[in-house]
Coordinates of C-alpha atoms and ligand atoms in Angstrom, one line a residue:
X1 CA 17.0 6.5 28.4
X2 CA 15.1 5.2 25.4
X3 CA 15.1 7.4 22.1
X4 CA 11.2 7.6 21.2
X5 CA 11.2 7.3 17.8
X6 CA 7.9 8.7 17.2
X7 CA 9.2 12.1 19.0
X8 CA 9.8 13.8 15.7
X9 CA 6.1 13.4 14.4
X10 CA 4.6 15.0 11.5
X11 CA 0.4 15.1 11.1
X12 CA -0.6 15.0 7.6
X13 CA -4.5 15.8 7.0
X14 CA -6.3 13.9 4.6
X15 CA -9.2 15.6 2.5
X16 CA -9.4 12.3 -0.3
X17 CA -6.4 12.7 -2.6
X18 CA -5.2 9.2 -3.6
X19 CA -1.9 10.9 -3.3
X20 CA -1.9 11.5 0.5
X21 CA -0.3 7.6 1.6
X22 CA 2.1 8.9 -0.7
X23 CA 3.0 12.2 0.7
X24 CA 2.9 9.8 4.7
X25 CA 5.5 7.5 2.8
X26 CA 7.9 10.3 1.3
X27 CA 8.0 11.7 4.7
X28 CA 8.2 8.6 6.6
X29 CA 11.3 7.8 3.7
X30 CA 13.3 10.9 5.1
X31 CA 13.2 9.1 8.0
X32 CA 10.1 10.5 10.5
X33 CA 7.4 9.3 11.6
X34 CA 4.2 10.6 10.2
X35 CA 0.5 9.6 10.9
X36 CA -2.7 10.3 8.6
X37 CA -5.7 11.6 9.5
X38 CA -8.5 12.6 8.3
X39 CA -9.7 15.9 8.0
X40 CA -12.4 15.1 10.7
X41 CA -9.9 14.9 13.5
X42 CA -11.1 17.1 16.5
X43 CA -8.3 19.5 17.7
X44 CA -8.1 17.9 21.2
X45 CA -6.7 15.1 19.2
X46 CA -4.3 17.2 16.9
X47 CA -3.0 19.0 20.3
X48 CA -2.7 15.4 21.8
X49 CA -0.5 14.4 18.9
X50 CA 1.4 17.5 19.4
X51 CA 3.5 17.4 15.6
X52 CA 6.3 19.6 15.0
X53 CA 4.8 20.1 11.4
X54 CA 1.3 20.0 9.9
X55 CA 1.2 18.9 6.1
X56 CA -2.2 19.5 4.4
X57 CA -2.5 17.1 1.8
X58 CA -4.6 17.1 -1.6
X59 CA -8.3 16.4 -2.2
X60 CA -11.0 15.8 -4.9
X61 CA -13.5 18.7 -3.8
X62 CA -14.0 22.6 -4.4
X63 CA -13.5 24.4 -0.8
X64 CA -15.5 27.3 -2.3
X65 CA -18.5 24.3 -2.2
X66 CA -20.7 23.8 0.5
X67 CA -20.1 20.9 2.6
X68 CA -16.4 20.8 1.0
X69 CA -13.4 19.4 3.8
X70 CA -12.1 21.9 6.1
X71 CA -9.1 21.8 8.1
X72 CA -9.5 21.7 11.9
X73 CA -9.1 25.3 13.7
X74 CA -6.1 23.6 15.8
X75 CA -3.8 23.6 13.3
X76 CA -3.2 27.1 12.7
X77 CA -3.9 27.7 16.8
X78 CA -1.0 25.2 17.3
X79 CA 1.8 27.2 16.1
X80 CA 4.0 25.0 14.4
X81 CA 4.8 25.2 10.8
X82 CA 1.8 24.2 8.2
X83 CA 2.6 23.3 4.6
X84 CA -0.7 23.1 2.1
X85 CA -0.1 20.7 -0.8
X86 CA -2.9 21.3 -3.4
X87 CA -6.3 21.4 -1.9
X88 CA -4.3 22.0 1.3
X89 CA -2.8 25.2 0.0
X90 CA -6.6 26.1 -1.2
X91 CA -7.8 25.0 2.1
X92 CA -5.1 27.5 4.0
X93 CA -6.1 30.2 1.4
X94 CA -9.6 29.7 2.4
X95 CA -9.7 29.4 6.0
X96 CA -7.3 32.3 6.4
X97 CA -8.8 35.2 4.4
X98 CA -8.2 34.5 0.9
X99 CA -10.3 33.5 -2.2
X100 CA -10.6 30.3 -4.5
X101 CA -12.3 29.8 -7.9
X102 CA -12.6 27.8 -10.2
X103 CA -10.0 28.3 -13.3
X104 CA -10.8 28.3 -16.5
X105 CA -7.9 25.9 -17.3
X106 CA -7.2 22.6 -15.8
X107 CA -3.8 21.7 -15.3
X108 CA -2.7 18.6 -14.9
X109 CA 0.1 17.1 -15.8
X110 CA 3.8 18.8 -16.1
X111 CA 4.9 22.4 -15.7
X112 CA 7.2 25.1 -15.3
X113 CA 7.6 26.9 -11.7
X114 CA 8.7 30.0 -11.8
X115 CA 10.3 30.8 -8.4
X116 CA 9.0 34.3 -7.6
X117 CA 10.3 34.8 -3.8
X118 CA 13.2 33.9 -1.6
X119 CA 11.5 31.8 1.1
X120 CA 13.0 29.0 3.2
X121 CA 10.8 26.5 1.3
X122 CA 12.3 26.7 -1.9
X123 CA 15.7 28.7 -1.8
X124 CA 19.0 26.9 -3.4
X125 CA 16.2 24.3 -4.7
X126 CA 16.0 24.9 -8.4
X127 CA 15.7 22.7 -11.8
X128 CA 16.7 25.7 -14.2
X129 CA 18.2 29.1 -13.8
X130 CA 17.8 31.5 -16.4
X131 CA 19.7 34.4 -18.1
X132 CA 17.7 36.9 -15.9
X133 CA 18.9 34.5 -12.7
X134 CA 15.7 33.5 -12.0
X135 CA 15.0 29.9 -10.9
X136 CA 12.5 27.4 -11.9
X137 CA 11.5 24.1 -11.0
X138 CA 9.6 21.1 -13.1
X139 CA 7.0 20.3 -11.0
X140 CA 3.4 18.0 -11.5
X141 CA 0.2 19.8 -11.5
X142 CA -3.3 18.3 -10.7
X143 CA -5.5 21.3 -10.6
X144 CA -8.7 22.9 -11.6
X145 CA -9.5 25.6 -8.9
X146 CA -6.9 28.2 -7.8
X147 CA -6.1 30.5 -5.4
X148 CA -7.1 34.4 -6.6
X149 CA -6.7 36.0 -3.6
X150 CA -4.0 35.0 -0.8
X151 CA -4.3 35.5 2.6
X152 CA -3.3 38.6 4.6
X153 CA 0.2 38.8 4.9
X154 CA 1.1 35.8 2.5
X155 CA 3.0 36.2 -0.3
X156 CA 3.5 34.5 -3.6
X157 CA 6.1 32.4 -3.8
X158 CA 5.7 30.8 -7.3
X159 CA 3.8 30.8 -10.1
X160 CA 3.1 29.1 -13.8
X161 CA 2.1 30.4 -17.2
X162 CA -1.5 29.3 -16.2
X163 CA -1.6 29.7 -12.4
X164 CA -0.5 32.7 -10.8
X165 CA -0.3 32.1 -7.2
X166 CA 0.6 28.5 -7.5
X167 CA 2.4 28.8 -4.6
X168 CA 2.1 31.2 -1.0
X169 CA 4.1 31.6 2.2
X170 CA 4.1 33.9 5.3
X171 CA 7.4 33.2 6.7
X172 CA 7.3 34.4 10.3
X173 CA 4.3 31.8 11.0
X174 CA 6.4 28.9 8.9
X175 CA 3.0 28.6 6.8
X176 CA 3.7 27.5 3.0
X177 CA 1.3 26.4 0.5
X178 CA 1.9 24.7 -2.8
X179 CA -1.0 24.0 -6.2
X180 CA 1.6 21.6 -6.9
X181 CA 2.2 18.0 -6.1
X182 CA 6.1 17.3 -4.1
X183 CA 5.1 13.8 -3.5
X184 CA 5.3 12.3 -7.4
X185 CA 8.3 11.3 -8.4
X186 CA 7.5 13.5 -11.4
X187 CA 8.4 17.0 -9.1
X188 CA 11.9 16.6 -9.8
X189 CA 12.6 18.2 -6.3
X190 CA 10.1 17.1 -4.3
X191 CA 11.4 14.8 -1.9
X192 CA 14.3 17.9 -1.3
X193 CA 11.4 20.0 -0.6
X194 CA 9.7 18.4 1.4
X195 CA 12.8 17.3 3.2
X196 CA 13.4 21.3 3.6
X197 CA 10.0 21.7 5.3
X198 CA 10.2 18.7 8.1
X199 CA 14.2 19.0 8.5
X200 CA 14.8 23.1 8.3
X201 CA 11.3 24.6 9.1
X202 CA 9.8 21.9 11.2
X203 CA 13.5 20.9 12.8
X204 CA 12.4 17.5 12.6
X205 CA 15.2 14.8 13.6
X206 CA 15.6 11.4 11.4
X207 CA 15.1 9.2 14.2
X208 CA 12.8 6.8 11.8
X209 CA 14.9 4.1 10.2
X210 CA 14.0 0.7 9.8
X211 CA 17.2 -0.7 12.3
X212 CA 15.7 2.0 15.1
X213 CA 12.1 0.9 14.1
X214 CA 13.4 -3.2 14.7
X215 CA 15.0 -2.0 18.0
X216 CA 11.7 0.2 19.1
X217 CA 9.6 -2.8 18.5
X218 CA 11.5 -5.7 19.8
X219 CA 11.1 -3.8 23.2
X220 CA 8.1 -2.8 23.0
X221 CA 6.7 -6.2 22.2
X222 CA 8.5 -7.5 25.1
X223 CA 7.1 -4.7 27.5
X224 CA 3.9 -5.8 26.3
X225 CA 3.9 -9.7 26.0
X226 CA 5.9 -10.6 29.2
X227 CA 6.0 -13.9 29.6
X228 CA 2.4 -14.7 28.0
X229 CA 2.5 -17.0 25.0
X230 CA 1.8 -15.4 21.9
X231 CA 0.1 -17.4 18.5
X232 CA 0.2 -15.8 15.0
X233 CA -1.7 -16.6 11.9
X234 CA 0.9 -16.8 9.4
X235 CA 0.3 -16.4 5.6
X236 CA 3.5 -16.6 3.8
X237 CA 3.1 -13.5 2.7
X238 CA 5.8 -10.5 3.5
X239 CA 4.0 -9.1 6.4
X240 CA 3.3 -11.8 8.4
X241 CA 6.3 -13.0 7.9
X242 CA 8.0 -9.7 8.9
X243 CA 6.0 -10.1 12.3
X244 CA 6.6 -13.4 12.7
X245 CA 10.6 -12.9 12.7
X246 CA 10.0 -9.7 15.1
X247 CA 8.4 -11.4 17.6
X248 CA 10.3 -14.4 17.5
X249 CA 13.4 -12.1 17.7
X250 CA 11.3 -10.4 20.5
X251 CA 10.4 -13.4 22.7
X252 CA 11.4 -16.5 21.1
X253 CA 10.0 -19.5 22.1
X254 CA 7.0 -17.7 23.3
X255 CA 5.9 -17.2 19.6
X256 CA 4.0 -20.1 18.2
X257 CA 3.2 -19.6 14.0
X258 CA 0.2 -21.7 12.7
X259 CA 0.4 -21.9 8.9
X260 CA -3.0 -22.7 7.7
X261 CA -2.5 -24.7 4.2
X262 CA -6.4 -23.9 2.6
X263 CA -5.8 -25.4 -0.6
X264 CA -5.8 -22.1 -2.7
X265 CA -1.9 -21.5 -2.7
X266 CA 0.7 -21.3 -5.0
X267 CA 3.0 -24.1 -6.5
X268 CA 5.4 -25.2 -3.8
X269 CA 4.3 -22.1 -1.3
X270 CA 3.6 -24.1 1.8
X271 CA 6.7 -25.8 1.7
X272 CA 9.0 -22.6 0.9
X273 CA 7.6 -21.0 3.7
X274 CA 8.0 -23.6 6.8
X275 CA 11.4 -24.1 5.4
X276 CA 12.4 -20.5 5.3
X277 CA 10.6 -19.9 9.1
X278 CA 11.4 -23.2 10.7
X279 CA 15.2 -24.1 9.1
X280 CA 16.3 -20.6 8.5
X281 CA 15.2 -18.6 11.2
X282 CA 13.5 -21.3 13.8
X283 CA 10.3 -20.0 14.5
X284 CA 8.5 -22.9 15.9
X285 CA 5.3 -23.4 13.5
X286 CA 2.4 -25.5 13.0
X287 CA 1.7 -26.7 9.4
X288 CA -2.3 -27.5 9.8
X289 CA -3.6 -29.0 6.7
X290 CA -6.8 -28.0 5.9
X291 CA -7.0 -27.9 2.6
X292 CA -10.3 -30.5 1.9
X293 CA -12.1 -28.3 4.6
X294 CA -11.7 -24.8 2.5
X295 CA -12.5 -26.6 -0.4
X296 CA -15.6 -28.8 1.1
X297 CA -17.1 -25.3 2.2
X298 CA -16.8 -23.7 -1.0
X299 CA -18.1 -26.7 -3.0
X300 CA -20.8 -25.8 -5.2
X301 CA -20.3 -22.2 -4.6
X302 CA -19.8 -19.1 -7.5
X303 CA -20.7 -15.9 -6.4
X304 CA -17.6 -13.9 -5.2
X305 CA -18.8 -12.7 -2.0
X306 CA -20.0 -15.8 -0.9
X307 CA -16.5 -17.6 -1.5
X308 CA -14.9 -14.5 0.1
X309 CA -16.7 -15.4 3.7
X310 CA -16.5 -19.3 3.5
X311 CA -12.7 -18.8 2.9
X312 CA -12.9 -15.8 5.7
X313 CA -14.9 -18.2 7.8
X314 CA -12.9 -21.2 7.3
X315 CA -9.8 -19.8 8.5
X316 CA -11.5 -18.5 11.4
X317 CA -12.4 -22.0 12.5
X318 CA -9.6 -23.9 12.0
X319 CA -7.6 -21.5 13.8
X320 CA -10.3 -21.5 16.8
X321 CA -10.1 -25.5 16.3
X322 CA -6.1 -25.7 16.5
X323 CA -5.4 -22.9 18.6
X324 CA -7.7 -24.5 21.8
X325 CA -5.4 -27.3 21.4
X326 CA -2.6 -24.8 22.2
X327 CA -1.8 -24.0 26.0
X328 CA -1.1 -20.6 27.6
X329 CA -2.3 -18.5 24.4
X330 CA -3.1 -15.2 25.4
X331 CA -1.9 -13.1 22.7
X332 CA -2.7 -13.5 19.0
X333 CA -0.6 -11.3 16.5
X334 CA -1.8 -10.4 13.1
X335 CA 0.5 -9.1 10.1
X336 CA -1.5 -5.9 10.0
X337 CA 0.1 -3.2 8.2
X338 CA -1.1 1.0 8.2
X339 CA -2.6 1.2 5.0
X340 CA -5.0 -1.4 6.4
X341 CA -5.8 0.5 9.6
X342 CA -6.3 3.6 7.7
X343 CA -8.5 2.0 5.8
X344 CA -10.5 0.1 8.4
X345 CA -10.7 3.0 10.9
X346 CA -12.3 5.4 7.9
X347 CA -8.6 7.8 8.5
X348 CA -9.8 7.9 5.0
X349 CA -11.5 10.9 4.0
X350 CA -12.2 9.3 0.6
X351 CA -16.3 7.9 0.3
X352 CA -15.2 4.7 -0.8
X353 CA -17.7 1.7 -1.4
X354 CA -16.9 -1.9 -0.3
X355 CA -15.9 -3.2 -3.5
X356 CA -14.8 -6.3 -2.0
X357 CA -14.5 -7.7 1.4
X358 CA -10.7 -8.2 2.5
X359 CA -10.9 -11.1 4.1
X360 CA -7.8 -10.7 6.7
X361 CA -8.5 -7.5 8.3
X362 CA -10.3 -8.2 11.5
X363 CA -11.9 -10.8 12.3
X364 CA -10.2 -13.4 13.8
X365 CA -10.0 -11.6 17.4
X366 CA -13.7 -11.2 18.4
X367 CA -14.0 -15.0 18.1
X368 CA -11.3 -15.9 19.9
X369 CA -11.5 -14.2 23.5
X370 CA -7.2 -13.5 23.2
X371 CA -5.4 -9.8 23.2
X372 CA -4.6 -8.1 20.0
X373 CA -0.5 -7.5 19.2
X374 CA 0.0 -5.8 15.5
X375 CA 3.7 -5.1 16.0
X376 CA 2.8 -3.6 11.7
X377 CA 0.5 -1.5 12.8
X378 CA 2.3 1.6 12.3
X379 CA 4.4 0.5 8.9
X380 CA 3.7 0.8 5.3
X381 CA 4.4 -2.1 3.0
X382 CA 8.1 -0.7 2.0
X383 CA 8.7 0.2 5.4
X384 CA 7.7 -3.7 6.5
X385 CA 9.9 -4.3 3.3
X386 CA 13.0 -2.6 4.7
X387 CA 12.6 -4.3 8.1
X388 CA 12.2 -7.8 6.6
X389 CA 15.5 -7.7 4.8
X390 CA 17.5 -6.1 7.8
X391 CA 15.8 -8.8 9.9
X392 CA 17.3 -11.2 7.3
X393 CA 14.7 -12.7 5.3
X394 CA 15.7 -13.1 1.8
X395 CA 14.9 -10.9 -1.4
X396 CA 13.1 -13.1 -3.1
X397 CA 10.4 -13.4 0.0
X398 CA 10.0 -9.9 0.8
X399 CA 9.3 -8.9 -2.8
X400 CA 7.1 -11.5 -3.8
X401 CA 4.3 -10.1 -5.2
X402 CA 1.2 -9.9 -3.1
X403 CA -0.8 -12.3 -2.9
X404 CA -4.6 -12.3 -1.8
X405 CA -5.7 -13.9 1.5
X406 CA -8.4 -16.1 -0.3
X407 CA -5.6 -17.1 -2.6
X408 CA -6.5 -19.3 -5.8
X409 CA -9.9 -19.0 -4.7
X410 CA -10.5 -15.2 -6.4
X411 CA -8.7 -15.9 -9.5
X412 CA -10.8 -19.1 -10.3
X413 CA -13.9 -17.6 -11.2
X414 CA -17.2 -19.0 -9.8
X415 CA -16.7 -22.9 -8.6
X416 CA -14.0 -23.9 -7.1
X417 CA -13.0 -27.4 -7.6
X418 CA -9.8 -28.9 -6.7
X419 CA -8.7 -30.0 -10.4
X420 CA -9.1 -25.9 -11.1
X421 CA -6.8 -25.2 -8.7
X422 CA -4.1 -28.1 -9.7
X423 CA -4.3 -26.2 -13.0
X424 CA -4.5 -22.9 -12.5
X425 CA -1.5 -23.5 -9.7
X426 CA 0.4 -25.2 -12.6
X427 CA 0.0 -22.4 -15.3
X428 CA 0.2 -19.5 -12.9
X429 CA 3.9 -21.3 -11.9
X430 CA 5.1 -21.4 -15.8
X431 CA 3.7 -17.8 -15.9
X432 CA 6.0 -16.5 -12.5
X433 CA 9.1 -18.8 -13.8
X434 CA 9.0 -17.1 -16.8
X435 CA 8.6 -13.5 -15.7
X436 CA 11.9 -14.5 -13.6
X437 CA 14.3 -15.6 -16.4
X438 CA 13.2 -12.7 -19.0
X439 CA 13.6 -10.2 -15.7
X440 CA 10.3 -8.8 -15.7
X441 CA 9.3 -10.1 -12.4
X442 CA 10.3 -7.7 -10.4
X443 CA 9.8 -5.1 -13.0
X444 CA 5.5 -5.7 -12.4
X445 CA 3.9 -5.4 -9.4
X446 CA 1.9 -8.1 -9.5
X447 CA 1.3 -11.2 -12.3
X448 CA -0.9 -14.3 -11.9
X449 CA -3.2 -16.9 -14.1
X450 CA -7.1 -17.1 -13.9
X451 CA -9.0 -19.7 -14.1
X452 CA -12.6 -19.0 -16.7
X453 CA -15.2 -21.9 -16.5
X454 CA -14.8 -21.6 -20.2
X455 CA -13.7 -24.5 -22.8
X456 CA -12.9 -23.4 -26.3
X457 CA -11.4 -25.7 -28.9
X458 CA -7.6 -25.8 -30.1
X459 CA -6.0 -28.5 -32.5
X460 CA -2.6 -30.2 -30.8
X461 CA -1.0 -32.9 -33.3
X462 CA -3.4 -33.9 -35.5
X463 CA -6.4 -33.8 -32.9
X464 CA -9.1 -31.7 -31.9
X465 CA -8.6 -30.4 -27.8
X466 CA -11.8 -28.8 -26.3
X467 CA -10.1 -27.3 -23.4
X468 CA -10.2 -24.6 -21.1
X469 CA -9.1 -21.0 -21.5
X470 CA -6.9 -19.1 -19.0
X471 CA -5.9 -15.3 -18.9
X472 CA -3.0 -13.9 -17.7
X473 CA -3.3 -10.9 -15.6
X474 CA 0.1 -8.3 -14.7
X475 CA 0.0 -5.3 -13.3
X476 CA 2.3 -2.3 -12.3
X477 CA 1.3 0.2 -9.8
X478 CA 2.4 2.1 -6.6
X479 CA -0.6 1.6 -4.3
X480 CA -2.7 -1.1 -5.5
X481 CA -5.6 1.2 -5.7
X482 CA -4.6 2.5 -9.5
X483 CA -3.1 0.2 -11.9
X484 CA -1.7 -0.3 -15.1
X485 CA -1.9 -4.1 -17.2
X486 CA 1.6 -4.2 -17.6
X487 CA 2.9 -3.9 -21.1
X488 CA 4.7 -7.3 -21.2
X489 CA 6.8 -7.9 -24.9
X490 CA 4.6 -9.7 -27.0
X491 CA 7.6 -12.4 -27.4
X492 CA 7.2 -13.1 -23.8
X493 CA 3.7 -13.7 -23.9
X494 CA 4.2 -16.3 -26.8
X495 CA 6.8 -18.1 -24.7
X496 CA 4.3 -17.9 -21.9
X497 CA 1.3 -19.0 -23.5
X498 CA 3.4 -21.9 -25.7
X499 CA 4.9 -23.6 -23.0
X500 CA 1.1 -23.2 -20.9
X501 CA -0.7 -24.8 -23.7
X502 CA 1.9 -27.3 -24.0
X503 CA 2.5 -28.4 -20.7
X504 CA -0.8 -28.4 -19.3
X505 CA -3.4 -30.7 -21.7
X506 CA -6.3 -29.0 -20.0
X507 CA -5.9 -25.9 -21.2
X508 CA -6.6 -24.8 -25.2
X509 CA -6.0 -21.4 -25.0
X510 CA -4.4 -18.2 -22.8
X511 CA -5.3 -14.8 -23.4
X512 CA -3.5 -11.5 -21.9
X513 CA -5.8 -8.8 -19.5
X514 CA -5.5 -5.2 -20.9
X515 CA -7.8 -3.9 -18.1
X516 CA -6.4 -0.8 -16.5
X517 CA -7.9 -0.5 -12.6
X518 CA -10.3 1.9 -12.3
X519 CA -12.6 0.1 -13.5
X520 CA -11.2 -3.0 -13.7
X521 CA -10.3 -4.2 -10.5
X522 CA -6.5 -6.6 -9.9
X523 CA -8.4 -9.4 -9.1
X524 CA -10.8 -10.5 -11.2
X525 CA -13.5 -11.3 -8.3
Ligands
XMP601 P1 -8.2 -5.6 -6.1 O1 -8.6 -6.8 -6.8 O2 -9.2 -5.1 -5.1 O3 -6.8 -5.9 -5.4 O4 -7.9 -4.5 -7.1 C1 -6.0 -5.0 -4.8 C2 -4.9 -5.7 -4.1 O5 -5.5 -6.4 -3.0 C3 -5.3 -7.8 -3.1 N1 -6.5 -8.4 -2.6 C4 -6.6 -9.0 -1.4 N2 -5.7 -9.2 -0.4 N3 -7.2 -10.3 0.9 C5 -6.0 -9.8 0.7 O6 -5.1 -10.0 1.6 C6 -8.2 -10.2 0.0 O7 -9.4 -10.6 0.3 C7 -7.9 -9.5 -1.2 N4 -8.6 -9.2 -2.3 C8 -7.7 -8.5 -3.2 C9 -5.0 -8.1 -4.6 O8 -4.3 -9.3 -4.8 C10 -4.3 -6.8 -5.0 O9 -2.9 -6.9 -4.6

């Protein structure tokens, strides 16, 4: 019989926290599967699920305010364990009987735990032990409402100069609610903790590991497919890639890859990744070049938006153009990964404005009459990560930094023109080869050149250069939704901006982005 490796299943509410994809990828990193939903899920759906654990997950609001999140009755009518994180613990407290307010102290940031209880959550877990024997833990705190009055028959498990009940359990319903955060890296003991809850509470089993996940999918995308032809979109990026190597793996020959070159990529890209798919692994693929159509429709085009939809649009019709030349199609595959079908189906509880349009998500089905295969769907970027080097693609390819499906066309700001993109494809090369031999490369999470429709004047030799002015933009961050400009050496950045100015004549000057995101956004349109 086949092992279902989504047996072992843990829910995980969402109420808004920008830390809840983390807590799904700690847990799926333990090896079990995990899905996310939001608070709004009905309970026919949570009983449907059927989890062996609930985890309540963090959130922005007060609960004591009106309209605040509240956790669907199912979960505590379920039976199985529940562990609040944060507003989940708050949420528990609420729902059950207890009390929150407002404190007068925010906490955020490190602290000290004093375990106060033996429960199955936390015992034998400790950072520090003291003279008296009692245990502590450094955890992260994110807080400004607390728990004053726990539920009936809860007790307090731990506490902090600052927050009294910072943590609660009742034992013999496996219920166990924490103010602070397990999921950062900066709660010492977090991943052991929550690995206590799914393993020894929930009785989860690891059956979640990227070699069962290859095997799981592989048959499943046979059961599905048949002996239908399938025809994917393929970027170059990790996660199309990822799919394209599982479904060739899965049905071989069935599995056409269309590489759509639109003129926006990076130096060399196009040809790294035929070779790598056709030579390496054999994936048969069509290289359509397209590139003076994408650049044709954006001509004489600046606002971001608008450039976002042409490119959108573009792709959509040359793939609708190549693929009726195809015979037999009836399956199209797309590269889609969790995050985006989180964030597509609103699993997010978070009231987040478009701030751009991804281009990629959607789209390219509804115009093209063929069935949907995502064999991502379920995955998160590492977890696609994982797969793609135990599927045998090389380092260097699944770690690339992202890049965005509209490609050059975002990071040259308003026109495009095709001597922008020679340039900017140039400079942002120097910028990547560099990063590689002082090793920061991998140490950012993603770097690249933009392009400014703005000349200023520099002096090389002995004569004036009016020229134009790039910036360099590098980032480190977890989730792409917070980042940090990454603090480069200021050495490195001379070397980089030398040899730019140097090698490329059109350019007279570089400058460095210090923007953190919020506000500032990766890209810069
Ligand atoms: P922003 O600029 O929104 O970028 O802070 C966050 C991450 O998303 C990438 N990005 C895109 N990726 N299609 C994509 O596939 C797009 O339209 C798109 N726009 C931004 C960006 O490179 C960064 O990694």
């Amino acid at each position: 019989m086949v092992l279902d490796i989504n047996a072992h299943r843990i829910l995980i509410i969402d109420f808004g926290s920008q830390y809840t994809q983390l807590i799904a990828r700690r847990v799926r990193e333990l090896g079990v599967y995990c899905e996310l939903h939001s608070f709004n899920i009905n309970d026919a759906a949570i009983r449907k699920f059927a989890p062996k654990g609930i985890i309540l997950a963090g959130g922005p609001e007060s609960v004591y305010k009106t309209n605040s999140p509240c956790c669907p009755q199912a979960v505590f009518d379920l039976g199985v364990p529940v562990f609040g994180i944060c507003y989940g613990m708050q949420i528990m407290a609420k729902q059950l009987g207890g009390k929150v307010e407002s404190s007068r102290l925010r906490e955020c940031g490190y602290a000290r735990l004093n375990v106060v209880s033996k429960s199955r959550l936390l015992d034998g877990i400790e950072d520090h032990v003291d003279t008296d024997g009692m245990f502590s833990l450094d955890v992260w705190m994110s807080h400004g409402d607390i728990v004053t009055k726990m539920p009936k028959d809860f007790h307090v498990l731990a506490s902090t100069t600052s927050c009294q009940i910072a943590g609660m359990f009742r034992e013999e319903h496996c219920y166990y609610g924490v103010q602070f955060h397990p999921e950062v890296t900066h709660t010492k003991q977090g991943s052991r903790i929550l690995s206590r809850f799914i393993f020894d509470i929930c009785k989860c089993r690891a059956l979640w590991t990227p070699l069962k996940i290859i095997e799981d999918t592989i048959i499943s995308i046979r059961a599905k497919i048949g002996t239908d032809n399938v025809l994917l979109g393929l970027s170059g990026g990790v996660d199309s890639s990822v799919a394209a190597v599982l479904l060739h793996q899965a049905i071989g020959n069935q599995l056409t890859c269309m590489f759509i070159d639109n003129g926006l990529l990076r130096l060399h890209e196009g040809k790294q990744v035929m070779s790598m798919l056709t030579k390496h692994i054999g994936v048969n693929m069509i290289y359509v070049n397209a590139q003076d159509q994408f650049l044709n429709n954006l001509a004489g085009v600046s606002d971001p938006e608008k450039k976002r939809r042409i490119i959108g649009r573009t792709f959509i019709d040359v793939f609708d153009t190549q693929s009726s030349k195809l015979d037999n199609i009836k399956y199209l595959a797309q590269g889609t990964i969790y995050p985006d079908v989180i964030e597509s189906s609103g699993s997010t509880s978070t009231k987040v404005n478009t701030i751009k349009s991804h281009h990629n998500v959607g789209g390219l089905p509804m115009v093209m009459n063929l069935k949907l295969i995502e064999p991502l769907r379920k995955l998160f970027k590492d977890e696609v990560r994982r797969l793609g080097l135990e599927l045998g693609l090389p380092y260097e390819m699944v770690y690339r930094h992202p890049f965005p499906g509209p490609g050059l066309g975002v990071r040259i700001l308003g026109d495009v023109k095709k001597e922008y993109v020679d340039l900017l494809r140039l400079a942002d090369y120097i910028f990547i080869e560099e990063l590689h031999k002082a090793d920061w490369y991998y140490k950012v999470s993603q770097a690249f050149a933009v392009f400014q429709p703005l000349k200023s004047v520099s002096i090389v030799g002995d004569s004036r250069r009016y020229a134009w002015v790039l910036a360099l933009r590098a980032v480190e961050t977890i989730d792409f939704m917070t980042a940090r400009w990454a603090h480069l050496p200021y050495e490195l950045l001379e070397t980089i901006s030398g040899r730019i100015v140097n090698e490329i004549e059109d350019v007279s000057r570089v400058t460095y982005d210090v923007s953190n995101k919020p506000p500032a956004t990766i890209e810069w349109e």
